Amino acid sequence: MYRPCVLFLFLLWCSPARAQPPELPLTGFRDRVMLLWGGGRTREEAETFVTAYRERATDWARVLELAPGYPRVFEGAEVPGLRPGAFFVALGVCEAREGARLAQVFQALEPLSTTRSVLWEEGSASPCPAFLPGWSFGKSTRARGTGGTLAAASFDFTEEGKPPTWLLVVALLTKGNAESTVLEPPEDDVASTVKRLGTARGEVVLEERVVDTCEDGTRVETEARTWKVTARQGELVTRQEKKPLRHVPCAPGAEASGGG
């Protein structure tokens, strides 16, 4: 059963169809992918997902940002492709390829996030989320336990003249709640990369390779570190293990320069 406003829009779109093919009233629209964080039967329900996103987004604020005005609540009838009568929290609207790429990122952070194929007005800006300079999506993993689901996503930073580094977001997702933590290398002057991200015995496990750089550009492996995150009684607990590697010193007179 259509609600009155939906019926009005339906008639508005379809009234010219008596003399033209049905698709012509939507000329001027293009296929896009809408990234959705949640929704509800009322605007008030949807707004709770907006608040939840803003709280959790502090974990990845220096990695990824949304377009101005997002997250944004849409009533289904506002956008062709959404379900009229419901309210949706959109993180952005993207071209198909970029939308599919970013959908993997948000689903790694929140498994319940999803996408919808929509029609977006041609010529209007496509408000797609974007990575901040130097950052990109790395790896993701997920582990289910008795206390909830551990969802982890790593992000890589690479910029000319600076040592590579990374950031890991781990969230313990339970019904109606999310507890999260952020991990990153404690050093500012060494190169660090994520070698592996996975799970073992209900833990999130990240293997990291730490490298120094000599003044002459020689890269010197110093150690491999393993970070483990587990959930205990509803809280996230982090452990770090180090495994020193064979250290090859810099050439005489060339001290480590921290990313040279």
Short mmCIF file of C-alpha atoms in Angstrom, two decimals:
data_model
loop_
_atom_site.label_atom_id
_atom_site.label_comp_id
_atom_site.label_asym_id
_atom_site.label_seq_id
_atom_site.Cartn_x
_atom_site.Cartn_y
_atom_site.Cartn_z
CA MET A 1 0.00 0.00 0.00
CA TYR A 2 1.47 3.36 -1.02
CA ARG A 3 1.54 6.26 1.36
CA PRO A 4 -0.01 9.47 -0.08
CA CYS A 5 3.34 11.22 -0.65
CA VAL A 6 4.77 8.15 -2.38
CA LEU A 7 1.68 7.86 -4.56
CA PHE A 8 2.08 11.52 -5.48
CA LEU A 9 5.69 11.01 -6.55
CA PHE A 10 4.75 7.85 -8.40
CA LEU A 11 2.14 9.76 -10.38
CA LEU A 12 4.53 12.65 -10.90
CA TRP A 13 7.16 10.38 -12.44
CA CYS A 14 4.79 8.26 -14.47
CA SER A 15 2.22 10.72 -15.82
CA PRO A 16 4.22 11.50 -19.01
CA ALA A 17 4.55 7.76 -19.68
CA ARG A 18 1.25 7.64 -21.60
CA ALA A 19 2.95 9.18 -24.62
CA GLN A 20 6.59 8.12 -24.00
CA PRO A 21 8.50 5.01 -22.93
CA PRO A 22 8.46 4.56 -19.11
CA GLU A 23 12.18 5.23 -18.72
CA LEU A 24 12.07 8.72 -20.23
CA PRO A 25 10.74 10.55 -17.16
CA LEU A 26 14.02 9.60 -15.42
CA THR A 27 16.22 11.04 -18.17
CA GLY A 28 18.85 13.18 -16.52
CA PHE A 29 19.62 10.59 -13.82
CA ARG A 30 22.62 8.27 -13.66
CA ASP A 31 23.23 4.98 -11.87
CA ARG A 32 25.16 5.46 -8.64
CA VAL A 33 25.98 3.47 -5.51
CA MET A 34 24.75 4.83 -2.17
CA LEU A 35 26.76 3.78 0.87
CA LEU A 36 24.44 3.12 3.82
CA TRP A 37 25.35 2.95 7.51
CA GLY A 38 21.86 2.14 8.80
CA GLY A 39 18.28 3.35 8.87
CA GLY A 40 14.92 3.07 10.50
CA ARG A 41 11.18 3.37 10.19
CA THR A 42 11.28 6.96 11.44
CA ARG A 43 13.71 9.84 11.04
CA GLU A 44 14.40 9.69 14.78
CA GLU A 45 15.49 6.05 14.50
CA ALA A 46 17.75 6.90 11.57
CA GLU A 47 19.33 9.79 13.46
CA THR A 48 20.63 7.35 16.08
CA PHE A 49 22.77 5.79 13.35
CA VAL A 50 24.10 9.24 12.42
CA THR A 51 25.19 9.75 16.02
CA ALA A 52 26.74 6.28 16.16
CA TYR A 53 28.74 6.90 13.00
CA ARG A 54 30.08 10.24 14.21
CA GLU A 55 31.18 8.68 17.49
CA ARG A 56 32.97 5.78 15.83
CA ALA A 57 34.42 7.84 12.98
CA THR A 58 36.83 9.51 15.42
CA ASP A 59 38.84 6.28 15.08
CA TRP A 60 39.50 6.85 11.37
CA ALA A 61 39.06 10.64 11.09
CA ARG A 62 42.63 11.20 9.83
CA VAL A 63 42.32 8.41 7.27
CA LEU A 64 38.94 8.84 5.60
CA GLU A 65 36.43 11.68 5.40
CA LEU A 66 32.90 12.10 4.14
CA ALA A 67 31.63 14.83 1.86
CA PRO A 68 30.20 17.94 3.54
CA GLY A 69 26.72 17.30 4.89
CA TYR A 70 27.23 13.56 5.40
CA PRO A 71 26.21 11.33 7.04
CA ARG A 72 22.79 12.37 5.82
CA VAL A 73 19.31 10.99 6.39
CA PHE A 74 17.18 10.39 3.28
CA GLU A 75 13.53 9.45 3.22
CA GLY A 76 13.17 6.60 0.75
CA ALA A 77 10.93 8.54 -1.62
CA GLU A 78 13.62 11.21 -2.08
CA VAL A 79 15.96 8.95 -4.07
CA PRO A 80 14.88 6.49 -6.78
CA GLY A 81 16.15 3.08 -5.72
CA LEU A 82 15.45 3.42 -2.01
CA ARG A 83 12.34 2.02 -0.37
CA PRO A 84 9.63 4.64 0.21
CA GLY A 85 8.36 4.88 3.74
CA ALA A 86 11.72 4.15 5.38
CA PHE A 87 14.64 6.40 6.33
CA PHE A 88 18.25 5.70 5.34
CA VAL A 89 21.56 7.01 6.66
CA ALA A 90 23.85 7.64 3.70
CA LEU A 91 27.62 8.04 4.01
CA GLY A 92 27.87 9.15 0.41
CA VAL A 93 26.96 8.48 -3.22
CA CYS A 94 29.65 7.24 -5.61
CA GLU A 95 30.35 6.02 -9.10
CA ALA A 96 29.92 2.25 -9.32
CA ARG A 97 33.60 1.28 -9.17
CA GLU A 98 34.51 3.66 -6.35
CA GLY A 99 31.34 2.76 -4.48
CA ALA A 100 32.23 -0.93 -4.59
CA ARG A 101 35.76 -0.17 -3.34
CA LEU A 102 34.58 1.96 -0.44
CA ALA A 103 31.80 -0.48 0.45
CA GLN A 104 34.53 -2.98 1.38
CA VAL A 105 36.06 -0.42 3.72
CA PHE A 106 32.86 0.40 5.58
CA GLN A 107 31.76 -3.24 5.74
CA ALA A 108 35.11 -4.05 7.34
CA LEU A 109 34.40 -1.42 10.00
CA GLU A 110 30.70 -2.27 10.40
CA PRO A 111 29.46 -5.58 8.91
CA LEU A 112 25.86 -4.32 8.88
CA SER A 113 26.67 -1.42 6.56
CA THR A 114 25.44 -1.96 3.02
CA THR A 115 24.89 -0.34 -0.38
CA ARG A 116 21.99 0.44 -2.68
CA SER A 117 21.92 1.08 -6.41
CA VAL A 118 20.18 4.42 -6.86
CA LEU A 119 19.49 7.00 -9.53
CA TRP A 120 21.28 10.29 -8.89
CA GLU A 121 20.58 13.50 -10.71
CA GLU A 122 22.99 14.08 -13.55
CA GLY A 123 25.12 17.17 -13.17
CA SER A 124 24.87 17.31 -9.39
CA ALA A 125 27.98 16.62 -7.34
CA SER A 126 28.62 13.01 -6.41
CA PRO A 127 29.29 13.20 -2.65
CA CYS A 128 31.61 10.24 -2.36
CA PRO A 129 33.81 9.63 0.71
CA ALA A 130 37.54 10.03 0.09
CA PHE A 131 40.80 8.96 1.66
CA LEU A 132 42.99 11.72 3.00
CA PRO A 133 46.37 12.25 1.24
CA GLY A 134 48.70 9.30 1.58
CA TRP A 135 46.16 6.89 3.08
CA SER A 136 44.63 3.78 1.54
CA PHE A 137 42.70 0.72 2.68
CA GLY A 138 44.92 -2.18 3.68
CA LYS A 139 43.44 -5.41 5.00
CA SER A 140 40.46 -6.55 7.05
CA THR A 141 39.45 -9.51 9.14
CA ARG A 142 36.63 -10.59 11.42
CA ALA A 143 36.34 -13.01 14.34
CA ARG A 144 33.24 -14.15 16.19
CA GLY A 145 33.41 -14.91 19.88
CA THR A 146 31.14 -15.38 22.86
CA GLY A 147 31.40 -11.67 23.68
CA GLY A 148 30.52 -10.42 20.18
CA THR A 149 32.23 -9.93 16.83
CA LEU A 150 35.71 -8.49 16.47
CA ALA A 151 35.93 -6.45 13.25
CA ALA A 152 39.35 -5.12 12.24
CA ALA A 153 40.47 -2.91 9.36
CA SER A 154 43.99 -1.67 8.65
CA PHE A 155 44.95 1.43 6.68
CA ASP A 156 48.32 2.12 5.05
CA PHE A 157 50.10 5.46 4.80
CA THR A 158 52.62 6.09 2.02
CA GLU A 159 53.90 9.53 1.10
CA GLU A 160 57.11 10.59 -0.59
CA GLY A 161 59.73 11.74 1.88
CA LYS A 162 58.03 10.11 4.87
CA PRO A 163 58.40 6.59 6.28
CA PRO A 164 55.43 4.31 5.57
CA THR A 165 53.19 3.50 8.50
CA TRP A 166 49.77 2.09 9.29
CA LEU A 167 46.73 2.36 11.53
CA LEU A 168 44.50 -0.46 12.76
CA VAL A 169 40.90 -0.04 13.92
CA VAL A 170 39.45 -2.91 15.96
CA ALA A 171 35.85 -2.88 17.17
CA LEU A 172 34.00 -5.26 19.44
CA LEU A 173 30.49 -5.30 18.02
CA THR A 174 27.64 -6.44 20.21
CA LYS A 175 23.92 -5.92 19.86
CA GLY A 176 23.37 -2.18 19.93
CA ASN A 177 26.91 -1.33 21.04
CA ALA A 178 30.47 -1.01 19.71
CA GLU A 179 33.66 -0.77 21.74
CA SER A 180 36.73 0.15 19.68
CA THR A 181 40.45 0.72 19.88
CA VAL A 182 43.10 2.10 17.53
CA LEU A 183 46.63 0.70 17.15
CA GLU A 184 49.60 2.19 15.32
CA PRO A 185 53.38 2.01 15.53
CA PRO A 186 54.66 3.93 18.56
CA GLU A 187 57.69 5.26 16.65
CA ASP A 188 57.60 8.28 14.37
CA ASP A 189 61.00 7.81 12.75
CA VAL A 190 60.97 4.27 11.35
CA ALA A 191 59.23 2.61 8.43
CA SER A 192 56.55 0.12 9.41
CA THR A 193 54.29 -2.02 7.25
CA VAL A 194 51.59 -4.60 7.90
CA LYS A 195 52.82 -8.01 6.85
CA ARG A 196 49.67 -9.94 7.78
CA LEU A 197 46.29 -9.36 9.40
CA GLY A 198 44.18 -12.29 10.47
CA THR A 199 42.58 -14.12 13.37
CA ALA A 200 43.64 -16.97 15.63
CA ARG A 201 41.73 -18.49 18.54
CA GLY A 202 39.26 -15.62 18.61
CA GLU A 203 41.94 -12.91 18.54
CA VAL A 204 42.78 -10.33 15.90
CA VAL A 205 46.45 -10.76 14.99
CA LEU A 206 48.53 -8.17 13.12
CA GLU A 207 52.11 -8.94 12.10
CA GLU A 208 54.22 -5.85 11.54
CA ARG A 209 57.62 -5.39 9.94
CA VAL A 210 59.69 -2.50 11.36
CA VAL A 211 62.53 -1.08 9.26
CA ASP A 212 65.12 1.67 9.83
CA THR A 213 66.66 3.62 6.97
CA CYS A 214 70.31 4.70 6.88
CA GLU A 215 71.41 8.05 5.54
CA ASP A 216 72.62 6.38 2.35
CA GLY A 217 69.14 4.95 1.77
CA THR A 218 69.95 1.44 2.96
CA ARG A 219 66.98 -0.20 4.61
CA VAL A 220 67.74 -2.11 7.81
CA GLU A 221 65.26 -4.56 9.27
CA THR A 222 65.18 -4.25 13.04
CA GLU A 223 62.36 -6.44 14.31
CA ALA A 224 59.05 -8.11 13.61
CA ARG A 225 56.21 -7.28 15.99
CA THR A 226 52.93 -9.02 16.53
CA TRP A 227 49.91 -7.22 17.92
CA LYS A 228 47.03 -9.24 19.37
CA VAL A 229 43.60 -7.88 20.31
CA THR A 230 41.04 -9.95 22.16
CA ALA A 231 37.78 -9.34 24.01
CA ARG A 232 37.59 -10.02 27.70
CA GLN A 233 34.40 -9.37 29.65
CA GLY A 234 33.21 -6.86 27.09
CA GLU A 235 36.50 -4.94 26.86
CA LEU A 236 39.27 -4.98 24.27
CA VAL A 237 42.68 -6.08 25.47
CA THR A 238 45.85 -5.49 23.41
CA ARG A 239 49.14 -7.37 23.67
CA GLN A 240 52.38 -6.77 21.81
CA GLU A 241 55.08 -9.34 21.10
CA LYS A 242 58.49 -8.61 19.60
CA LYS A 243 60.76 -10.87 17.63
CA PRO A 244 64.16 -9.25 16.95
CA LEU A 245 65.52 -9.84 13.48
CA ARG A 246 69.14 -10.04 12.43
CA HIS A 247 70.29 -6.42 12.61
CA VAL A 248 72.55 -5.25 9.79
CA PRO A 249 74.14 -1.99 10.92
CA CYS A 250 74.37 1.05 8.71
CA ALA A 251 77.58 1.60 6.79
CA PRO A 252 80.35 3.35 8.77
CA GLY A 253 79.49 7.01 9.21
CA ALA A 254 75.86 6.53 8.18
CA GLU A 255 73.56 6.53 11.17
CA ALA A 256 69.87 5.72 10.99
CA SER A 257 68.05 8.78 9.77
CA GLY A 258 64.43 7.84 10.36
CA GLY A 259 63.00 7.60 6.88
CA GLY A 260 65.76 9.55 5.07
#
